[in-house]
Coordinates of C-alpha atoms and ligand atoms in Angstrom, one line a residue:
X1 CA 50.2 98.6 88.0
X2 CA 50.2 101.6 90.6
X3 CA 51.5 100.4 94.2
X4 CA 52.7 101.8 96.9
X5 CA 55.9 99.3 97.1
X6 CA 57.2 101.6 94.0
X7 CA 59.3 104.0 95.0
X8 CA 61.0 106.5 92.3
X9 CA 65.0 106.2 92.4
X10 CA 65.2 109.5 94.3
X11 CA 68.0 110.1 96.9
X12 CA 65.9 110.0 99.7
X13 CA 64.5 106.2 98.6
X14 CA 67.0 105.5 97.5
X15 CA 68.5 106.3 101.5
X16 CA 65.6 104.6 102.7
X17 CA 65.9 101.5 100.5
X18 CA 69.5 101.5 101.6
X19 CA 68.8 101.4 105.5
X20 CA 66.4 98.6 105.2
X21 CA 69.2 96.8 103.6
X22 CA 71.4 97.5 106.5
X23 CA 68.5 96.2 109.1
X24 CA 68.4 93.1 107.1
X25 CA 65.2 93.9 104.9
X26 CA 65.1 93.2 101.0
X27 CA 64.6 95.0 98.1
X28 CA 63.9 95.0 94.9
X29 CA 66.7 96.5 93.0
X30 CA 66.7 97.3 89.0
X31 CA 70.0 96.0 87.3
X32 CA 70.3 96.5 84.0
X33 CA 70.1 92.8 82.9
X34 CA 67.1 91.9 85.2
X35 CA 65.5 93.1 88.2
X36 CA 67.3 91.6 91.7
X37 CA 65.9 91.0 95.2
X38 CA 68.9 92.5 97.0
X39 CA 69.9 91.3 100.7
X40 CA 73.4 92.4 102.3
X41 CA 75.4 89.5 101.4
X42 CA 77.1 89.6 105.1
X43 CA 73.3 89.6 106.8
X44 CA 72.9 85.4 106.9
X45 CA 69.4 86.4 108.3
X46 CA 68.4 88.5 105.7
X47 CA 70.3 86.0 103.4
X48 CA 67.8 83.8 104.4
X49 CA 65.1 85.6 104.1
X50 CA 65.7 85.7 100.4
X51 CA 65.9 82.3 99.8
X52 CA 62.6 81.5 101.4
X53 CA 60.6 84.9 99.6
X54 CA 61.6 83.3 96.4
X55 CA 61.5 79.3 97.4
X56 CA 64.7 79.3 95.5
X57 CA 66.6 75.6 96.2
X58 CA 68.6 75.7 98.9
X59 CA 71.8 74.5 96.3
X60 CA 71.7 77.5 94.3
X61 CA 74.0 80.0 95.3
X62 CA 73.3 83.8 94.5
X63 CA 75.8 86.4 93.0
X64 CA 77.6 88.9 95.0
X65 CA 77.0 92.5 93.5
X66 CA 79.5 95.3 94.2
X67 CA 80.2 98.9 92.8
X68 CA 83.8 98.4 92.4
X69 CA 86.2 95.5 92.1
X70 CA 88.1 96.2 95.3
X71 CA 84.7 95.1 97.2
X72 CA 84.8 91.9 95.1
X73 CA 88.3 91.6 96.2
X74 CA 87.4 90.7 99.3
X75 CA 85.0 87.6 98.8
X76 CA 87.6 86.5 96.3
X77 CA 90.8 84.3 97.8
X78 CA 92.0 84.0 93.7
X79 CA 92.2 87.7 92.1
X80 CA 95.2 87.4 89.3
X81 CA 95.5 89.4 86.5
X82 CA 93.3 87.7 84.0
X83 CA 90.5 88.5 86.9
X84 CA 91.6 92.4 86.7
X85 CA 91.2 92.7 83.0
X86 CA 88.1 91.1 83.1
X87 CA 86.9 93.9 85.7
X88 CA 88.5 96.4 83.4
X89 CA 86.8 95.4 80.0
X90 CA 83.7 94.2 81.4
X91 CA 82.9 96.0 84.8
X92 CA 80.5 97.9 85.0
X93 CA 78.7 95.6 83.1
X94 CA 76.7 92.0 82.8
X95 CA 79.8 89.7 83.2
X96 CA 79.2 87.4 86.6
X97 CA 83.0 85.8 87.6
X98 CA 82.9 82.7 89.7
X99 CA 86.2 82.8 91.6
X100 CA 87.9 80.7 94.8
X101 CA 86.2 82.4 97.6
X102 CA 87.3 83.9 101.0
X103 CA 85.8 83.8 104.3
X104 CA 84.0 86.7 103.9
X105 CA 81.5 84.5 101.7
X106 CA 79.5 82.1 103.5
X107 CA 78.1 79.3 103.0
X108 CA 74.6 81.1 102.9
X109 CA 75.5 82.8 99.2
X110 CA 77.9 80.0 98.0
X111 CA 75.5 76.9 98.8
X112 CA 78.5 75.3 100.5
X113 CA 80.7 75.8 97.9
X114 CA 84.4 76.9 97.4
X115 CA 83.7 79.3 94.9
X116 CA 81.9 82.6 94.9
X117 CA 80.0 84.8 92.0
X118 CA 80.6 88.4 92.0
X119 CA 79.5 91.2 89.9
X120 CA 79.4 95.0 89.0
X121 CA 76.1 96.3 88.3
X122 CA 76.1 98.9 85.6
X123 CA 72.7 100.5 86.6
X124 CA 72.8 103.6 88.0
X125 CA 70.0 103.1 90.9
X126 CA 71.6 99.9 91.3
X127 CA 75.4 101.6 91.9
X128 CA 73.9 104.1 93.9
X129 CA 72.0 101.5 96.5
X130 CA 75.6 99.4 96.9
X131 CA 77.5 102.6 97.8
X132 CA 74.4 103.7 99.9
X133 CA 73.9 100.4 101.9
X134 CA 78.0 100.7 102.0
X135 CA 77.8 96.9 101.5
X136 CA 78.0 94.5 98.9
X137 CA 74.3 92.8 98.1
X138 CA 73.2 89.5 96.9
X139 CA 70.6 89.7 94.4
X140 CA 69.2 87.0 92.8
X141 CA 66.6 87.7 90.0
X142 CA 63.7 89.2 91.5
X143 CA 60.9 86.2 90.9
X144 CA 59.8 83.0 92.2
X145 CA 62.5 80.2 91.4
X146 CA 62.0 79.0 88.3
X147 CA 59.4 81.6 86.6
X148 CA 59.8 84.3 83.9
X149 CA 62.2 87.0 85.3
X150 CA 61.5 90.7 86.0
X151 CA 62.3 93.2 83.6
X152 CA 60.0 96.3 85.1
X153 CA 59.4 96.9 88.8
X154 CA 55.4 96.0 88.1
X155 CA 56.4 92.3 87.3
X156 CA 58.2 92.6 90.5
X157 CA 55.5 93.5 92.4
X158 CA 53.9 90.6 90.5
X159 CA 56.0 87.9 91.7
X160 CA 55.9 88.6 95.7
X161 CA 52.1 89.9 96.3
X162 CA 52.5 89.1 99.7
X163 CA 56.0 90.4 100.4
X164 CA 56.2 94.1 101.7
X165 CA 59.7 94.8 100.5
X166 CA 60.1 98.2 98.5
X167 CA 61.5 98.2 94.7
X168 CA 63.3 101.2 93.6
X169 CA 61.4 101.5 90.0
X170 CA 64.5 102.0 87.4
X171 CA 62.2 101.5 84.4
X172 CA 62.5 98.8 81.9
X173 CA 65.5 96.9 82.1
X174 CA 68.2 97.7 79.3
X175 CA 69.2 94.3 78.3
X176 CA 66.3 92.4 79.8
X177 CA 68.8 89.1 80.2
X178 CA 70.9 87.9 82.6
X179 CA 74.2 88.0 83.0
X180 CA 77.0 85.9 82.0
X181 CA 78.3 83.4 84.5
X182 CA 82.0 83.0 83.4
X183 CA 83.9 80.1 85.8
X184 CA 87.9 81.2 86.2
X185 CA 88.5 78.6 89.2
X186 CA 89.3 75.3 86.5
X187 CA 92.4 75.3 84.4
X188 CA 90.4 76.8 81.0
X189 CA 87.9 79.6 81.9
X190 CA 84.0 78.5 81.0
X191 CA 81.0 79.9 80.2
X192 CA 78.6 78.5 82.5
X193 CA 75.3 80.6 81.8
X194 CA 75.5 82.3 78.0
X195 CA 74.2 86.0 79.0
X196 CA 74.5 89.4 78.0
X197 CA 78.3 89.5 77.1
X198 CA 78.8 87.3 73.9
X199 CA 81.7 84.5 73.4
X200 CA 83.1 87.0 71.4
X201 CA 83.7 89.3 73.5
X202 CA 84.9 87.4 75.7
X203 CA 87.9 85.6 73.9
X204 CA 89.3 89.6 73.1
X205 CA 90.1 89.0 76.3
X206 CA 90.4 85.1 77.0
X207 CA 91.7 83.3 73.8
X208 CA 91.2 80.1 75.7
X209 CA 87.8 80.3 76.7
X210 CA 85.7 77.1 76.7
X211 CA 81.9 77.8 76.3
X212 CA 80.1 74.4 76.5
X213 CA 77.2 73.1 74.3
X214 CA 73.6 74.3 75.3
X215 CA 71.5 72.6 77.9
X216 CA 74.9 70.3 78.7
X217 CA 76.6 73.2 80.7
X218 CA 75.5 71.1 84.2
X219 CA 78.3 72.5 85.9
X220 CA 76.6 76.1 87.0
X221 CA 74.4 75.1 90.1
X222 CA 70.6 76.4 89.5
X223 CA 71.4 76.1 85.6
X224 CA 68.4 73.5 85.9
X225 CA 66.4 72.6 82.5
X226 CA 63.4 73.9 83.3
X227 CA 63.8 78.0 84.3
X228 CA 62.5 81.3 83.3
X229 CA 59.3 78.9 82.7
X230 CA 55.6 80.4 82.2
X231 CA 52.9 78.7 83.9
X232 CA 51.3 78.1 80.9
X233 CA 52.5 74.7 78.8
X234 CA 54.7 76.2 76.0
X235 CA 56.4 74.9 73.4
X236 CA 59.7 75.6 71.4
X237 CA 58.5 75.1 67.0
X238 CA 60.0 76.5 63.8
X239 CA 58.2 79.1 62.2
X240 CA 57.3 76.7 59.4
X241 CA 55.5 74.4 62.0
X242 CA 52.9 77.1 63.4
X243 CA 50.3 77.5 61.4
X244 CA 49.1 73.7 61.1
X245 CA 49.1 73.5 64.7
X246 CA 46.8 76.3 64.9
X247 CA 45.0 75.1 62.3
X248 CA 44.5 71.6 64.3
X249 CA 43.6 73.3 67.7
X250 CA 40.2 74.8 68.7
X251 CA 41.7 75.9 72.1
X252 CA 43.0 79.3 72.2
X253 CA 46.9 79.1 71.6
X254 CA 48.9 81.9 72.1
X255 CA 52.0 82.0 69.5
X256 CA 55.3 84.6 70.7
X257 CA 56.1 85.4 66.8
X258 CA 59.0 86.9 65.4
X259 CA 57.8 89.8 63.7
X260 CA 53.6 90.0 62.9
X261 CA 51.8 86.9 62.6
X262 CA 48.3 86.6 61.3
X263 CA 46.7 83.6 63.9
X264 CA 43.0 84.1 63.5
X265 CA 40.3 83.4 65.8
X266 CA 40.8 81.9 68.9
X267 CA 44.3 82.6 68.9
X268 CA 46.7 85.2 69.6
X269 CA 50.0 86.4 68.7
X270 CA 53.0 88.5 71.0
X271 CA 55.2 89.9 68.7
X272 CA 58.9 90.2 69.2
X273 CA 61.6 91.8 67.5
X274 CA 64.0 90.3 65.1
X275 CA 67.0 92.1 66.2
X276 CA 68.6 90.3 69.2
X277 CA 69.3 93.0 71.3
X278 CA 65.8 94.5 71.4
X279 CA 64.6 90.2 71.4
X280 CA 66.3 90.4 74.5
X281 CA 64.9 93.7 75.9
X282 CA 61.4 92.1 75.5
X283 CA 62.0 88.1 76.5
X284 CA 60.5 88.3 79.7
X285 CA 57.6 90.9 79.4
X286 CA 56.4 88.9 76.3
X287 CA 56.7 85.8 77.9
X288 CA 54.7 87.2 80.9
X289 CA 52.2 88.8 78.2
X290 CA 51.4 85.5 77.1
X291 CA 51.3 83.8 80.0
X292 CA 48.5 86.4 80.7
X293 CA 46.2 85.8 77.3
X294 CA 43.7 83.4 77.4
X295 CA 46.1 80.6 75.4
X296 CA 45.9 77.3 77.2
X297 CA 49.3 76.7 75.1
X298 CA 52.3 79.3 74.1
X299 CA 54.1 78.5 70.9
X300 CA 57.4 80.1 70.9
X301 CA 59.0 81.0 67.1
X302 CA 62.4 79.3 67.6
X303 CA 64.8 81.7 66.4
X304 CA 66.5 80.8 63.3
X305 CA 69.9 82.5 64.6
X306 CA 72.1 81.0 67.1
X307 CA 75.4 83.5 67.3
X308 CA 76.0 86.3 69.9
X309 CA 73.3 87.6 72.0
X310 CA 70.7 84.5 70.2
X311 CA 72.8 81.9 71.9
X312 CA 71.7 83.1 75.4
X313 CA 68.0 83.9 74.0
X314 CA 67.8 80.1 73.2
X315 CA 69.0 79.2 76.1
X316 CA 66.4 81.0 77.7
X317 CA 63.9 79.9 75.3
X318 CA 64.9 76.2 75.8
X319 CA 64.8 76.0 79.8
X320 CA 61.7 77.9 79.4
X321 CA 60.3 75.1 77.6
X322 CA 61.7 72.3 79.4
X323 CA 59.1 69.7 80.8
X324 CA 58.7 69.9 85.4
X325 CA 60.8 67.5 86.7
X326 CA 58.2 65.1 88.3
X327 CA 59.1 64.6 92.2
Ligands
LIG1 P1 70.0 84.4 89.5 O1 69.5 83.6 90.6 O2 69.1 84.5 88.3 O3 70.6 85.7 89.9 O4 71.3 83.5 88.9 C1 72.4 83.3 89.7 C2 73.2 82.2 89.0 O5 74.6 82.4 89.1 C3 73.0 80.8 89.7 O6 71.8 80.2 89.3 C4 74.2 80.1 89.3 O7 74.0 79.5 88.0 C5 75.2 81.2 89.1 N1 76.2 81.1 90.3 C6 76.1 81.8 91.4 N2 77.1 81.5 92.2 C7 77.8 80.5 91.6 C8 79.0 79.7 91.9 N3 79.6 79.9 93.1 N4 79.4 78.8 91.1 C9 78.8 78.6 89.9 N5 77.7 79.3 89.5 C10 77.2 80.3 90.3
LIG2 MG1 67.0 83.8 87.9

């Protein structure tokens, strides 16, 4: 997709990008878990403005992003120890740390809440936008609440037709998954959104870390069932499952396989990787790509794996496949 909103990550957008963030604009801002729609997190107004772009629930609060940990200091009343070698071992990097907040955060970003998010970006267009802006940013993922998440500046683009904002175009995101939301305000820290920094790297750090079963976290506001959701009915089914229900359907289903898959006629196949990492990489533009094929139905190849970077793959996979919640 060719569009004018694209700008290249040179100085001089990056500048530009940078003063529309100080006027109280958005913009779309690559991280290297998923692209964010980036506000200053100090600009209520522009806070705002966010929340309605994306019609993101007005109880789900967004994650502070800074380039160093001194800025996330500042939103922070609790910063101990535990919270510096976290920053050490983890910053720059896909760790999110929920913390007691200070005044500086608002209601706006915190929902109401006590407690703030904050992260350090380790994108380099991402680094160089918070130091330009000379603010810290909120940046939730860059799509409309609920749907598949941006990995490219395209899908971006994608998501908010109507919107005018710019979106720095940092290429394909690295990890293409978000990040870990970690909680340190109870007496055990928790994992409250499995992401991009594994359990097990964690407790190197946090022997007494608590990482709750899937789909029963509850805790993490905007962790809702249904997220990262096609518009397209899909369905979670073993490998072993698959070809019977192709067999039984003459509708054209679409199946996201692990590896090649042979579907035949009407149907089609996405195929992802089998290593986790590069699974990861690709989640979101093959969920997109089969959103986009003709399937009236996407049948997703559970992955048989469920350790390290898998266990925030299925959680994905699982709220993507999560029935609407009927109103
Ligand atoms: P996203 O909108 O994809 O950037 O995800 C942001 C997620 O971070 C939210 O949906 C929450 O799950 C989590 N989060 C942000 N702020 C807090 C907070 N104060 N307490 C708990 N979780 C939070
Ligand atoms: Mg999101």
């Amino acid at each position: 997709m060719n569009s004018d909103r694209i700008l290249e990550p040179t100085p001089e957008h990056v500048e530009r990008c940078a003063r529309h963030l100080r006027e109280g604009g958005l913009v779309g801002m690559p991280t290297e878990t998923v692209y964010g729609l980036a506000a200053d997190a100090c600009d209520q107004e522009a806070v705002r403005r966010i929340y309605r772009a994306k019609s993101r629930p007005a109880g789900n609060p967004l994650i502070v992003h800074v380039a160093r940990a001194e800025q996330a200091r500042s939103f922070c009343e609790q910063w101990d120890d535990r919270c510096q070698q976290l920053a050490d071992a983890f910053w720059p990097g896909p760790l999110t740390l929920v913390l007691k907040r200070s005044a500086l955060a608002s209601d706006s970003i915190t929902a109401g809440q006590s407690t703030v998010a904050v992260r350090s970006p380790a994108h380099d267009v991402a680094r160089a936008l918070i130091e330009a802006a000379d603010r810290a940013l909120v940046a939730p993922s860059a799509n409309q609440s609920g749907h598949v998440s941006s990995t490219t500046a395209a899908h971006v683009i994608t998501e908010f037709p109507e919107l005018e904002f710019p979106v720095l175009d940092g290429g394909m995101c690295a990890l293409g998954i978000e990040s870990t939301v970690l909680d340190l305000t109870g007496d055990h820290p928790i994992v409250l959104r499995p992401g991009a920094v594994t359990a097990r790297a964690l407790r190197n750090v946090l022997p007494d870390l608590e990482v709750p079963v899937i789909g029963e976290q509850g805790a993490s506001p905007g962790t809702a069932p249904r997220h990262y959701a096609p518009h397209t009915p899909t369905e979670l089914v073993t490998g072993g499952e698959i070809q019977d229900r192709l067999a039984g359907c003459s509708a054209p289903i679409t199946v996201l396989s692990i590896g090649p898959r042979r579907v035949g006629v009407p149907h089609a196949s996405v195929e992802m990787p089998d290593d986790p990492d590069a699974y990861a990489r690709k989640l979101y533009a093959g969920l997109r790509e089969a959103d986009e094929s003709d399937g009236s139905l996407i049948l997703i190849e559970s992955p048989p794996w469920t350790d390290g970077l898998w266990r925030a793959i299925n959680d994905r996979l699982q709220r993507a496949c999560a029935p609407p919640v009927s109103s």
